[in-house]
Each structure stands twice: as C-alpha cells, then as structure tokens.
mmCIF file of C-alpha atoms in Angstrom:
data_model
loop_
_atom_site.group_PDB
_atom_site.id
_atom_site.type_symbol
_atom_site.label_atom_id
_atom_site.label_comp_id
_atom_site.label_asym_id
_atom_site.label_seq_id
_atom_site.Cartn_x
_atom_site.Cartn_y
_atom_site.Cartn_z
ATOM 1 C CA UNK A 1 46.397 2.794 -2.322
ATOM 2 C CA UNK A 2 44.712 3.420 -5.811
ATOM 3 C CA UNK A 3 42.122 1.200 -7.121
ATOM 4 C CA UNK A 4 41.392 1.125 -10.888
ATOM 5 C CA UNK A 5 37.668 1.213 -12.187
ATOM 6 C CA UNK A 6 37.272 -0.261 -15.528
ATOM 7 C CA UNK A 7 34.331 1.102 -17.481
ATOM 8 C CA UNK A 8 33.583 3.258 -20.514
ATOM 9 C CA UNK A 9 36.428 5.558 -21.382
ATOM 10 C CA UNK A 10 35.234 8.833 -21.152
ATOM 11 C CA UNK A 11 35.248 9.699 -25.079
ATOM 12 C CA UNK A 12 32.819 7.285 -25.113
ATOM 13 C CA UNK A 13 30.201 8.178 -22.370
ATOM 14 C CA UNK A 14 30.448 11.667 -24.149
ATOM 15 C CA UNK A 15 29.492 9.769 -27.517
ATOM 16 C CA UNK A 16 26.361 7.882 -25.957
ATOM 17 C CA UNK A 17 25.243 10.960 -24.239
ATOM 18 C CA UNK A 18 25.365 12.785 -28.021
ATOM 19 C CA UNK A 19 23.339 9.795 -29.394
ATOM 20 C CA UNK A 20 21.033 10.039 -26.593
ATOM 21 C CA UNK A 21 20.422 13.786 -26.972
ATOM 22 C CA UNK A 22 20.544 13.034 -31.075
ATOM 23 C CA UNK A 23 17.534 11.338 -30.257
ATOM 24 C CA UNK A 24 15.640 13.314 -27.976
ATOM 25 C CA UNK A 25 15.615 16.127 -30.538
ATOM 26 C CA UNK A 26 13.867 14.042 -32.937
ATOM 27 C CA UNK A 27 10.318 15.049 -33.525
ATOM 28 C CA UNK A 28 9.287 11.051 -32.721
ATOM 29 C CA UNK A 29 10.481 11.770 -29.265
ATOM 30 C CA UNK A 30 9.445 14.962 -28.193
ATOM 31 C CA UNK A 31 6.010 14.411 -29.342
ATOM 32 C CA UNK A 32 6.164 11.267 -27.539
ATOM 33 C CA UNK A 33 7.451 12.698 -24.480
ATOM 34 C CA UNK A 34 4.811 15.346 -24.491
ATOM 35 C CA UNK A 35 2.210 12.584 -25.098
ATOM 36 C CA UNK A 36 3.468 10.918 -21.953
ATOM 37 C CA UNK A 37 3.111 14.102 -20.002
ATOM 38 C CA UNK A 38 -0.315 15.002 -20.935
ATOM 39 C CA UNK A 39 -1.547 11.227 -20.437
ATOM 40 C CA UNK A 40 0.002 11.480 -16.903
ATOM 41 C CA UNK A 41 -1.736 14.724 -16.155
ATOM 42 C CA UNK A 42 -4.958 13.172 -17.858
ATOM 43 C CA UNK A 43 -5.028 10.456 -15.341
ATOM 44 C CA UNK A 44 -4.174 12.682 -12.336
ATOM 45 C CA UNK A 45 -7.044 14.686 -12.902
ATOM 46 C CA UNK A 46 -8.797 11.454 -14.025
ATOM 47 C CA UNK A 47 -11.292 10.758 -10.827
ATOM 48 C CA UNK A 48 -12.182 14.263 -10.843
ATOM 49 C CA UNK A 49 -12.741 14.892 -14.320
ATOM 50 C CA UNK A 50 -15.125 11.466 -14.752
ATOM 51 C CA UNK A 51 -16.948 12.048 -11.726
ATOM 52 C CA UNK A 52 -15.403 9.186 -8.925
ATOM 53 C CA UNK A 53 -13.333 11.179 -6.695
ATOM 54 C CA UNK A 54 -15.734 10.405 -3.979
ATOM 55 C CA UNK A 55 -13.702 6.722 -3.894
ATOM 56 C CA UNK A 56 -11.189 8.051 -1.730
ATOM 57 C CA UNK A 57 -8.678 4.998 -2.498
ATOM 58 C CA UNK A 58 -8.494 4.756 -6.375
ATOM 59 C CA UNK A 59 -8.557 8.755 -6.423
ATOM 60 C CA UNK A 60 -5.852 8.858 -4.635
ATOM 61 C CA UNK A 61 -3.811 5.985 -6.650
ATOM 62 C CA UNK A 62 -5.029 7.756 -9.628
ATOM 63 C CA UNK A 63 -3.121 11.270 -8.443
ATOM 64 C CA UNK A 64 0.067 9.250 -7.226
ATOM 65 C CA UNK A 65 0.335 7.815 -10.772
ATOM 66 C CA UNK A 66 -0.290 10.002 -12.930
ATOM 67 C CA UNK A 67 1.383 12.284 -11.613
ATOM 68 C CA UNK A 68 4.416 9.606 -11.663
ATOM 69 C CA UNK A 69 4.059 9.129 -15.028
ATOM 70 C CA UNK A 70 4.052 13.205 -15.353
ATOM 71 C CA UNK A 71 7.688 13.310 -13.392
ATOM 72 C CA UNK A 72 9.188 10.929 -15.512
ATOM 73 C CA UNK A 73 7.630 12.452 -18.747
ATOM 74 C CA UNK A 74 8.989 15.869 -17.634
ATOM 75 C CA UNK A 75 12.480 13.833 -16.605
ATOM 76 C CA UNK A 76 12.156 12.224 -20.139
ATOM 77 C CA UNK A 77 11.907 16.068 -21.856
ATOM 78 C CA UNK A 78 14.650 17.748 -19.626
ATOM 79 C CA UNK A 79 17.556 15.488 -19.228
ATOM 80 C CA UNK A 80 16.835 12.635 -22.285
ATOM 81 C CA UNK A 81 20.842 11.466 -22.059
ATOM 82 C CA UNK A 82 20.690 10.987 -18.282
ATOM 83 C CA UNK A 83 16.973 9.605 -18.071
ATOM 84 C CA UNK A 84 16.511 7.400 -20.220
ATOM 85 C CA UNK A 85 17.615 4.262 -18.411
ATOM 86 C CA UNK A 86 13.457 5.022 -17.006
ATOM 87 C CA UNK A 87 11.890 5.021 -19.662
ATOM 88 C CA UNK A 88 10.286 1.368 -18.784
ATOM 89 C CA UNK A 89 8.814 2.955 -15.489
ATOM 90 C CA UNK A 90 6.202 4.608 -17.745
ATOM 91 C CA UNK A 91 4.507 0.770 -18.856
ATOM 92 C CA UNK A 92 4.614 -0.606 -15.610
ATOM 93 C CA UNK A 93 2.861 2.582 -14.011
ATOM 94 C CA UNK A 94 0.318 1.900 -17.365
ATOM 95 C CA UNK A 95 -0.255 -1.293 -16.487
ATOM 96 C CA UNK A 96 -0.893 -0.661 -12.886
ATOM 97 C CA UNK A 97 -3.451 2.281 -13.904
ATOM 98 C CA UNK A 98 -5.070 -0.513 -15.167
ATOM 99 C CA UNK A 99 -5.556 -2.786 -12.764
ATOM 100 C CA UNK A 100 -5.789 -0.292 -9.767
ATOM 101 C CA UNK A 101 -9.424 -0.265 -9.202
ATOM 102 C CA UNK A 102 -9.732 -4.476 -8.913
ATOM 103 C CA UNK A 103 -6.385 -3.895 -6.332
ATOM 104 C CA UNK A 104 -7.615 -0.866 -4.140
ATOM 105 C CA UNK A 105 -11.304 -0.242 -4.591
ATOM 106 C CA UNK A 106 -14.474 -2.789 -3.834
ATOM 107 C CA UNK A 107 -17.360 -0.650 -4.563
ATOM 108 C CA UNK A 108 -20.611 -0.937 -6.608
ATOM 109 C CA UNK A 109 -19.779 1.869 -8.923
ATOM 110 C CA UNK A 110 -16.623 0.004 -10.380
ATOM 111 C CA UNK A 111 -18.176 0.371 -14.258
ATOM 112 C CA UNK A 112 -16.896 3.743 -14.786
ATOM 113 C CA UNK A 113 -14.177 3.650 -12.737
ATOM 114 C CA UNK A 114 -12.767 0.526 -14.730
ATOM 115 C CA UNK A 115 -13.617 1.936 -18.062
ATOM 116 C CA UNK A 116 -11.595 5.095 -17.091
ATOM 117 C CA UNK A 117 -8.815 3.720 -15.877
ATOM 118 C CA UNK A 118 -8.720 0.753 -19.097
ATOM 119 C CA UNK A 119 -8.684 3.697 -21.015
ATOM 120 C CA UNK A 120 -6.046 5.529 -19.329
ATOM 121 C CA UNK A 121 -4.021 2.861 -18.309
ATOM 122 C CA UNK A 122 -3.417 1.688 -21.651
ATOM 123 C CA UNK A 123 -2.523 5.052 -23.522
ATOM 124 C CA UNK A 124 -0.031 5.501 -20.722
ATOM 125 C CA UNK A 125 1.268 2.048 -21.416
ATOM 126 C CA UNK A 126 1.191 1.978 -25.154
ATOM 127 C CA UNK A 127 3.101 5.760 -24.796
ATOM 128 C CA UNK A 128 5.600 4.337 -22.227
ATOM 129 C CA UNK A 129 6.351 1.304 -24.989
ATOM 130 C CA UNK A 130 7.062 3.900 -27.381
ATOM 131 C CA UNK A 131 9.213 5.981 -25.386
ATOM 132 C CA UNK A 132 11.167 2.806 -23.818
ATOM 133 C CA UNK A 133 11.938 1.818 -28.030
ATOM 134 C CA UNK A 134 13.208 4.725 -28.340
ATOM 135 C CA UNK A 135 15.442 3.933 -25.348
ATOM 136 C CA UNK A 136 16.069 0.632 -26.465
ATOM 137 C CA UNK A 137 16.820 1.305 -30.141
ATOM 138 C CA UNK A 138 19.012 4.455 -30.101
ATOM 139 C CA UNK A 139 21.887 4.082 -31.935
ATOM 140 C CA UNK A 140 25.035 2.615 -29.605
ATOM 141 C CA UNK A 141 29.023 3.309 -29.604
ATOM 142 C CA UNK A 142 30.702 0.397 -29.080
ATOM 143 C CA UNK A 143 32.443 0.928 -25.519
ATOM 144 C CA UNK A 144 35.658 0.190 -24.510
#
C-alpha cells in the first residue's frame, strides 16, 4: 500500500532554496546576520560587562538568551535556505530581553539592570525584524 504526498514538486523546493541562498549572499543579509550575532554575544556577556552579575537570576536569563539569539544568528549565517523559517525567534527573544528583569529579578538595583537590558533588548529586536523581512520578503516560486 502506497500513499501519495502532495506538496512542492521537487524542481520547485530546489528553486526556493536558490532564492533563499540568492538572498543570504546579499550584503543586507550577511551584515544583518552578523549584527544579530554580535548583539546576542553582547547580551550574553551583558551582566558581566555592566557590572550586575551578582543578580544570579537575570544573569543567568541574560546568558540563556543571548546566547539563543547567537545560535540562531550563527543558524541564520550557515544554512540561510533551511533556517529561515526562524528568523521570528530573534524578536520574540528581543522582546523578552526586555522585559526579563520586571519577570525574574525584584531587587533595588533594577536602574541599570533595566537600562541594559532596554538597550539590548531592543537592538536584538529591531535586528531580528530585519532579518525576519528578509525572510518574509524574499522573492517566491509559485509552487505546484
């Protein structure tokens, strides 16, 4: 017994998969990309770097997502044809950098903590929005 799976003939998953890596060798994307990857680093190193790694619980959020962000910049970089579906993983990680410290951390010192992770929260997220409309406006093969 054979079942049939309709989808995208072949010819055409090979033509999206050019378009996709047509647009990962564009200068717009790499840079982007490489943006991404540094801001994820940046906010990694973030509690250490600004002084607030003694807040055990936003340190360690901090680390997890940036380093997130870093994976799927690197993921973004490597394998652009196969990892771009994502791409909006990068502004929802932004947007929780932002809000992490009212979520995890109660603590008197929250001014620089906030300010640092405003800051890096929302060049992760306004990155991420640039590499998702990349994603989102690459050109398309009609399928089928």
């Amino acid at each position: 017994m054979t079942t049939e799976v309709s989808g995208p003939e072949p010819a055409a998953l090979e033509a999206m998969r050019a378009d996709y890596a047509r647009v990962a060798e564009k200068p717009p994307a790499r840079l982007i990309d490489g943006l991404v990857l540094l801001a994820g680093l940046g906010t990694a190193i973030s509690p250490w770097a600004a002084g607030f790694s003694r807040y055990g619980d936003v340190s360690m959020t901090n680390l997890i997502s940036g380093l997130a962000v870093a994976l799927v910049a690197a993921g973004l970089s490597a394998a652009y044809s196969r990892a771009h579906t994502i791409a909006w993983v990068v502004p929802v990680v932004g947007a929780w950098i932002i809000v992490t410290p009212f979520a995890v951390q109660q603590t008197d010192a929250m001014t620089p903590i906030v300010i640092n992770n405003a800051i890096a929260g929302g060049v992760v997220c306004f990155l991420g929005l640039g590499s998702f409309a990349l994603e989102v406006l690459a050109p398309r093969h009609p399928v089928g």
